[in-house]
Coordinates of C-alpha atoms and ligand atoms in Angstrom, one line a residue:
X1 CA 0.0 0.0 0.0
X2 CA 1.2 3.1 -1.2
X3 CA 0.5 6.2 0.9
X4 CA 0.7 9.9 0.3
X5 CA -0.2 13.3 -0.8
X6 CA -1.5 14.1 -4.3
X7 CA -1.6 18.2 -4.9
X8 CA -2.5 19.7 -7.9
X9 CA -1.0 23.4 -8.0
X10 CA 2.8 24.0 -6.6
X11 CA 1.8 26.2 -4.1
X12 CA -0.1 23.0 -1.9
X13 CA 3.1 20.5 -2.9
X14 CA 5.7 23.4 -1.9
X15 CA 3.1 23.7 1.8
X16 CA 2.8 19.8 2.0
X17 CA 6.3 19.4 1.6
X18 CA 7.3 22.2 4.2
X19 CA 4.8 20.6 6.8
X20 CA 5.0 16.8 6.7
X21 CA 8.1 14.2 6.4
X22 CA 7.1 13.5 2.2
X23 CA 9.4 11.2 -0.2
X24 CA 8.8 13.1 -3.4
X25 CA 7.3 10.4 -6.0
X26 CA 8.3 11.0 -9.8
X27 CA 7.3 7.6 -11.4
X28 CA 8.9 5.9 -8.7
X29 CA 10.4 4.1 -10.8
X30 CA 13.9 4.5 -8.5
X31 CA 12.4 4.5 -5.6
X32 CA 10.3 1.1 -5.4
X33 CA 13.6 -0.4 -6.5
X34 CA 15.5 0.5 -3.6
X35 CA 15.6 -0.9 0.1
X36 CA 14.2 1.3 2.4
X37 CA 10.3 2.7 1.2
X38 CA 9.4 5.6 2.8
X39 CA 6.2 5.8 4.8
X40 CA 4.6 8.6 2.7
X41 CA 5.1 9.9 -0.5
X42 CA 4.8 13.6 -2.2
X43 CA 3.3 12.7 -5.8
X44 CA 4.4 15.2 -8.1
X45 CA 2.3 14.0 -11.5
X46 CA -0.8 16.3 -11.4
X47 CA 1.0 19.7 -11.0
X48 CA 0.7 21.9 -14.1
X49 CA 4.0 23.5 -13.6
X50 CA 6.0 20.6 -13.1
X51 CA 4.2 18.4 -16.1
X52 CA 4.8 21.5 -18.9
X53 CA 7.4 21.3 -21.6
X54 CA 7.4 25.1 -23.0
X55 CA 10.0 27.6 -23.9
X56 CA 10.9 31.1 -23.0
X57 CA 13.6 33.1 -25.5
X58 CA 16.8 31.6 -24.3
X59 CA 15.3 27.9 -22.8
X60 CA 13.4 24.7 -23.1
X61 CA 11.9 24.5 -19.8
X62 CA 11.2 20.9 -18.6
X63 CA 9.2 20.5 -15.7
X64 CA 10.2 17.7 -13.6
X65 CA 7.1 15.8 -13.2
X66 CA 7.7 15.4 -17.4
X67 CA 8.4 11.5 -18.1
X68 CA 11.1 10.7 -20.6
X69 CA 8.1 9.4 -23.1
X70 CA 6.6 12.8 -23.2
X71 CA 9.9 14.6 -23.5
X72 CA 10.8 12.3 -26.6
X73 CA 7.7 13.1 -28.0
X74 CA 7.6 16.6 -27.3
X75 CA 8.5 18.9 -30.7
X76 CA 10.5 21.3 -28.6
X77 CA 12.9 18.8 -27.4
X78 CA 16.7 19.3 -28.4
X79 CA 17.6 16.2 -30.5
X80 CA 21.0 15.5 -27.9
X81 CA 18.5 15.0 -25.2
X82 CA 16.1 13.0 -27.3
X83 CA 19.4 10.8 -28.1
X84 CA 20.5 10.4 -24.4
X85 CA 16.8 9.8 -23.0
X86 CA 15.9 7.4 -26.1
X87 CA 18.6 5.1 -24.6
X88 CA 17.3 4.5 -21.0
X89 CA 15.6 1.4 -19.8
X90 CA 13.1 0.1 -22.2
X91 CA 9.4 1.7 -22.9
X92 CA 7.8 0.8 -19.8
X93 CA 10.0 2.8 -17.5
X94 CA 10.6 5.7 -19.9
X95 CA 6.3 6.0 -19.8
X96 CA 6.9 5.9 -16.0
X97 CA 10.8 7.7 -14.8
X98 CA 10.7 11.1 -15.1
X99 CA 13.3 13.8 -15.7
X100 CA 13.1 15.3 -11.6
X101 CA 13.5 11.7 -10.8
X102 CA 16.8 11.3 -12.9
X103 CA 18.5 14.2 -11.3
X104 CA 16.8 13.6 -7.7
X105 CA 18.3 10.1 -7.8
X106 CA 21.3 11.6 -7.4
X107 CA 23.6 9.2 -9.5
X108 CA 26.5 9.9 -12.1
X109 CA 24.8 7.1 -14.2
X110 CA 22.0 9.2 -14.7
X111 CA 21.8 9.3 -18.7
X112 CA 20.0 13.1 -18.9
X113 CA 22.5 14.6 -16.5
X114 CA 25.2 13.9 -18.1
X115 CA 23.4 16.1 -21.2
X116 CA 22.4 18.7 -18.6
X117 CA 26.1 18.9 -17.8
X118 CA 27.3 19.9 -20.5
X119 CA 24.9 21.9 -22.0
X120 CA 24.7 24.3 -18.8
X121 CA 21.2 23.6 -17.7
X122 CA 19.9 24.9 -14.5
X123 CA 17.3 23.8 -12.3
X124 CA 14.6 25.8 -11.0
X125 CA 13.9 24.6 -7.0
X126 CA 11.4 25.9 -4.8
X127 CA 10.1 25.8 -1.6
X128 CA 7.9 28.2 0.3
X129 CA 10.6 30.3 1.6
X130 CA 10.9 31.2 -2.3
X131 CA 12.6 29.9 -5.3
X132 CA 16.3 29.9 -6.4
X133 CA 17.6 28.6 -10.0
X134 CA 21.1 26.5 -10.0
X135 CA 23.5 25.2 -12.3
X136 CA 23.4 21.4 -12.6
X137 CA 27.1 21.2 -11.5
X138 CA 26.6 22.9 -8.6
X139 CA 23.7 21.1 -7.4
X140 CA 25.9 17.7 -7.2
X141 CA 28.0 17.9 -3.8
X142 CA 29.0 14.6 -4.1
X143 CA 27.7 10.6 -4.2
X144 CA 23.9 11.1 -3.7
X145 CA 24.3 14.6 -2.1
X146 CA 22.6 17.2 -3.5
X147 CA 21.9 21.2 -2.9
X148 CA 18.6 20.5 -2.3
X149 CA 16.8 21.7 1.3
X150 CA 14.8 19.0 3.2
X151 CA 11.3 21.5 2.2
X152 CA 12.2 22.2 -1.6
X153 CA 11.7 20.4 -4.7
X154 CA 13.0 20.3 -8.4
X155 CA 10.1 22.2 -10.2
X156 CA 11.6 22.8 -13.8
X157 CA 15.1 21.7 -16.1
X158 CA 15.7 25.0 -18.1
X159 CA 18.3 23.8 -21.0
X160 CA 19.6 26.1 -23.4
X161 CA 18.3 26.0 -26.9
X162 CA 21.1 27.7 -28.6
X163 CA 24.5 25.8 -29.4
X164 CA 23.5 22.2 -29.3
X165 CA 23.4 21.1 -32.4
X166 CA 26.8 19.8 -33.3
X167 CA 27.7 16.7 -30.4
X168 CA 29.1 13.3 -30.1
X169 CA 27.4 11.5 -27.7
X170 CA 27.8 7.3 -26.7
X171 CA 26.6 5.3 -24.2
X172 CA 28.8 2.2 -23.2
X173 CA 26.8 -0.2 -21.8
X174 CA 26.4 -4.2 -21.7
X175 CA 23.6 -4.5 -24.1
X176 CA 21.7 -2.7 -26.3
X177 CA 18.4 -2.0 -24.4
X178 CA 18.1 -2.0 -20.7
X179 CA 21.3 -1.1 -20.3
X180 CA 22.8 1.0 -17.1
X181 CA 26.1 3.0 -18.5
X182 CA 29.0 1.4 -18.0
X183 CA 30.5 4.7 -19.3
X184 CA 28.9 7.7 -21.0
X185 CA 30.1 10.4 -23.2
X186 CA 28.8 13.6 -24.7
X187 CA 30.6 16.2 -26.3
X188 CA 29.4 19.4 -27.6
X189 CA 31.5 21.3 -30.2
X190 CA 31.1 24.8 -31.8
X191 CA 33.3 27.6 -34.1
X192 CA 32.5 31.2 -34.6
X193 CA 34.1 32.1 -37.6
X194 CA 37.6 30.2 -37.9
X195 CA 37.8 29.7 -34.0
X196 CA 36.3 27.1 -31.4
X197 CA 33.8 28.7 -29.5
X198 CA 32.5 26.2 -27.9
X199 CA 33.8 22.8 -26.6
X200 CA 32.5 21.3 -23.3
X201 CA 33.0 17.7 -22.7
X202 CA 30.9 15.5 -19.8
X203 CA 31.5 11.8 -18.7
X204 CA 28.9 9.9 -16.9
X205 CA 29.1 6.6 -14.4
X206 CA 32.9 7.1 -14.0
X207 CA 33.4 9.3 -10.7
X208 CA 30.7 9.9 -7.9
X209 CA 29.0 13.2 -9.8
X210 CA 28.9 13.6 -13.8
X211 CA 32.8 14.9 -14.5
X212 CA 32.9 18.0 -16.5
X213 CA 36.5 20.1 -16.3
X214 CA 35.9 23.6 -18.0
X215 CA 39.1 24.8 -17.1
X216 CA 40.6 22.4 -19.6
X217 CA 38.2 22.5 -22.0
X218 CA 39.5 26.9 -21.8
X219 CA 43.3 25.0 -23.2
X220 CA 40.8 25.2 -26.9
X221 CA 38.5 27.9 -26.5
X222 CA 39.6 30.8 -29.3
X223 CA 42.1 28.6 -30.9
X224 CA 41.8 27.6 -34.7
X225 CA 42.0 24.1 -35.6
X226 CA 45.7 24.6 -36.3
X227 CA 46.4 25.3 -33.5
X228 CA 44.1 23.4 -31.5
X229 CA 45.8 19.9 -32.8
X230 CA 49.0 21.4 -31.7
X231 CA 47.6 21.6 -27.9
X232 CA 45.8 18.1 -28.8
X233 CA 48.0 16.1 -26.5
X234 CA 48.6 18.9 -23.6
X235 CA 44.9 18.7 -23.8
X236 CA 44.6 14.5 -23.6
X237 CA 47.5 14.6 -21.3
X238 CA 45.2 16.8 -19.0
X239 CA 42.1 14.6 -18.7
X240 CA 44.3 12.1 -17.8
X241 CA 45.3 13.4 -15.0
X242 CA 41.8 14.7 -13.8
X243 CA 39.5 11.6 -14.4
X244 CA 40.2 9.4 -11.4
X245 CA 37.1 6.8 -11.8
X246 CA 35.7 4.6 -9.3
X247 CA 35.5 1.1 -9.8
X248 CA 33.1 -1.2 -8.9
X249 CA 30.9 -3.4 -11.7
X250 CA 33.7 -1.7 -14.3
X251 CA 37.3 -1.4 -12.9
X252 CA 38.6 2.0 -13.3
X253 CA 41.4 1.1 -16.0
X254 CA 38.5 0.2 -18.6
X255 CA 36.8 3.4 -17.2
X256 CA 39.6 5.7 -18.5
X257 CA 40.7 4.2 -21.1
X258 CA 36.7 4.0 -22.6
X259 CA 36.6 7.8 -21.9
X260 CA 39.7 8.7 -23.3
X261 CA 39.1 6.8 -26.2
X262 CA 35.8 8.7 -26.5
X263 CA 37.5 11.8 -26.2
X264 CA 39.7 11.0 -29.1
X265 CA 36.9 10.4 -31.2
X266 CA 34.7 13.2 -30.8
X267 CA 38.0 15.7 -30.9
X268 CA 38.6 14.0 -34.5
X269 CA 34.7 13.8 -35.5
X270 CA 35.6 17.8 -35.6
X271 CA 39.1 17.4 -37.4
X272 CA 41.7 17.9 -34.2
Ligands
LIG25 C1 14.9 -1.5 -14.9 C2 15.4 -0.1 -14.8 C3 16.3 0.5 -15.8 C4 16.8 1.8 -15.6 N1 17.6 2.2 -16.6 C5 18.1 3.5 -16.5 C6 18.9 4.0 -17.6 O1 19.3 3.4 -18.5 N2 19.4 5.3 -17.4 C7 19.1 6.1 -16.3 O2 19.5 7.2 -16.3 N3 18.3 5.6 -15.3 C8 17.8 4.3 -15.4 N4 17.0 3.8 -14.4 C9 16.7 4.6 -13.2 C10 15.4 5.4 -13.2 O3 14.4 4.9 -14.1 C11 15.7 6.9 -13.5 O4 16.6 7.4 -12.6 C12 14.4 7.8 -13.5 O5 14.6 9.0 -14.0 C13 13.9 8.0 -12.1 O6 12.7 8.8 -12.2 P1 11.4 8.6 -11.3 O7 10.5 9.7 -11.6 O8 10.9 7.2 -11.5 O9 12.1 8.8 -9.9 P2 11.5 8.4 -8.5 O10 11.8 6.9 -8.2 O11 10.1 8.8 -8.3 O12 12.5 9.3 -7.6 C14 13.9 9.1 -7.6 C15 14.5 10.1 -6.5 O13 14.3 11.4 -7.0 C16 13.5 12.2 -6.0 N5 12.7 13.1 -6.8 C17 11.8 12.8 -7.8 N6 11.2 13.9 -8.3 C18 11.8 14.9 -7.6 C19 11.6 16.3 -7.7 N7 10.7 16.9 -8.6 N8 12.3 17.1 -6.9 C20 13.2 16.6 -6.0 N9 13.4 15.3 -5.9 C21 12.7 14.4 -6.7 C22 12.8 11.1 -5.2 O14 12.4 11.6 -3.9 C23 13.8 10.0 -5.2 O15 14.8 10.3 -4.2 C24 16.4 2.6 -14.5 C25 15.6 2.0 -13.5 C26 15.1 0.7 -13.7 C27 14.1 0.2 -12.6

C-alpha cells in the first residue's frame, strides 16, 4: 500500500512538503527499487507546472514531473536529449521515470544529467521560503548529495536552446536496451568564424557526480583548428590526470581508457 499526498498546484506541494516528512514520487520508478520505502510519499504528477514542456527566449523548460516518453515526443525537445533519453531502460519505465527523478536520484549514471552537464542547464527549486535557479554542477556535492533543502523540490530543467546542435554522444553499456552505462560520453562542439567557440565535454558513471573540467576544456576555447591539434596532446595529457574513476561493476582502468578513447573520437569527428 502506497500512501501519500497528491496536490494539484505547486503552491499546496511546496506547503505539503514544508509541513510533513514527504518522499517526493516521480514515477517511482527509482524508488520502489531501492531498500528502504518511505512511509509517505509527495506525488508530483498532477501539478501543471511541473508536467509542462514550454519555452521562453533563451530555454526549453522541462518540468520535472515530465516522463522521458513525453519529452521524446515533445517537438521542442533538443535532439541531444532525445538521443540520451531514447537510450534509458526500455518503454515501460521511460512511460513511467521522469526527468526530476533522474537528477533527484542523485547518480553519475544518470543518462539526462550527463546532457544537462554539458549543455549548462539549471534547475529551478522551490520551496515556500521562495525559489532559487542553479547550475546542474553545482547542485551535485557529491555521491547522492545534492543542494537540495529538506522543504524544496526540483520544479523545472531550463536547458539552453542555442548551441547544441553539433555533439558526439555514446553510451557504453552491456547491451543494447536495458542497459545501465558502463560509461557515457557527450561532447558538444562549436566555431565562430575560424575559432572554437564552444567545446565542453561530460563523462557519466565514471566518478561519484557527472565529471565536467571547464578549465581544460579553456586549453581550446579561441584557438583555430591549427592550433588546436597542436595543444591536442597537452589537452589529452590533461584529462588524464583529472578523471580518477571509481571502480566497482567496471574497474577503473577500462573506465579511462573508454573515456579517453571517446575523447579522441569526438576531438577527431571535428578534425583535431
Ligand atoms: C529497470 C530499470 C532500468 C533503468 N535504466 C536507466 C537508464 O538506462 N538510465 C538512467 O538514467 N536511469 C535508469 N533507471 C533509473 C530510473 O528509471 C531513472 O533514474 C528515473 O529518471 C527515475 O525517475 P522517477 O520519476 O521514477 O524517480 P523516483 O523513483 O520517483 O524518484 C527518484 C528520486 O528522486 C527524487 N525526486 C523525484 N522527483 C523529484 C523532484 N521533482 N524534486 C526533487 N526530488 C525528486 C525522489 O524523492 C527520489 O529520491 C532505470 C531504472 C530501472 C528500474
Amino acid at each position: 500500500m502506497v500512501n501519500g499526498y497528491q496536490p494539484v498546484s505547486l503552491q499546496e506541494a511546496l506547503n505539503i512538503k514544508a509541513e510533513h516528512r514527504v518522499t517526493i514520487y516521480g514515477g517511482g520508478t527509482d524508488l520502489m527499487v531501492g531498500k528502504d520505502k518511505p512511509d509517505t510519499y509527495l506525488f508530483v504528477n498532477l501539478i501543471p507546472e511541473m508536467k509542462n514542456i514550454i519555452e521562453d527566449q533563451d530555454y526549453i523548460r522541462i518540468g520535472a514531473a515530465a516522463t522521458f516518453t513525453e519529452v521524446l515526443e515533445n517537438s521542442l525537445t533538443s535532439q541531444i536529449l532525445k538521443d540520451a533519453i531514447s537510450l534509458i531502460a526500455a518503454p515501460a519505465i521511460r512511460n513511467l521515470g521522469t526527468m526530476g527523478g533522474n537528477i533527484g536520484n542523485g547518480s553519475a549514471k544518470a543518462d539526462s544529467v550527463l546532457i544537462h552537464y554539458a549543455a549548462d542547464a539549471k534547475l529551478r527549486l522551490a520551496s515556500v521560503r521562495g525559489e532559487r535557479i542553479v547550475n546542474i554542477d553545482a547542485f551535485y556535492l557529491g555521491r547522492k548529495k545534492l543542494d537540495l533543502a529538506e522543504d524544496e523540490l526540483i520544479v523545472e530543467i531550463l536547458l539552453p536552446k542555442n548551441g547544441l546542435d553539433n555533439y558526439y554522444y555514446q553510451k557504453v553499456g552491456g547491451r543494447k536496451a536495458l542497459a545501465i552505462s558502463k560509461v557515457a560520453f557527450v561532447g558538444i562542439f562549436g566555431m565562430e568564424g575560424d575559432r572554437i567557440s564552444k567545446l565542453s565535454i561530460a563523462f557519466g558513471a565514471v566518478a561519484d557526480t557527472v565529471l565536467r573540467f571547464k578549465e581544460i576544456e579553456a586549453i581550446m576555447i579561441g584557438k583555430t583548428l591549427e592550433e588546436a591539434k597542436a595543444q591536442k596532446q597537452v589537452f589529452l595529457d590533461a584529462y588524464e590526470k583529472a578523471i580518477v574513476p571509481i571502480s566497482g561493476r567496471v574497474s577503473s582502468e577500462y573506465r579511462k581508457e573508454t573515456c579517453l578513447n571517446l575523447l579522441n573520437d569526438f576531438l577527431q569527428q571535428n578534425h583535431i
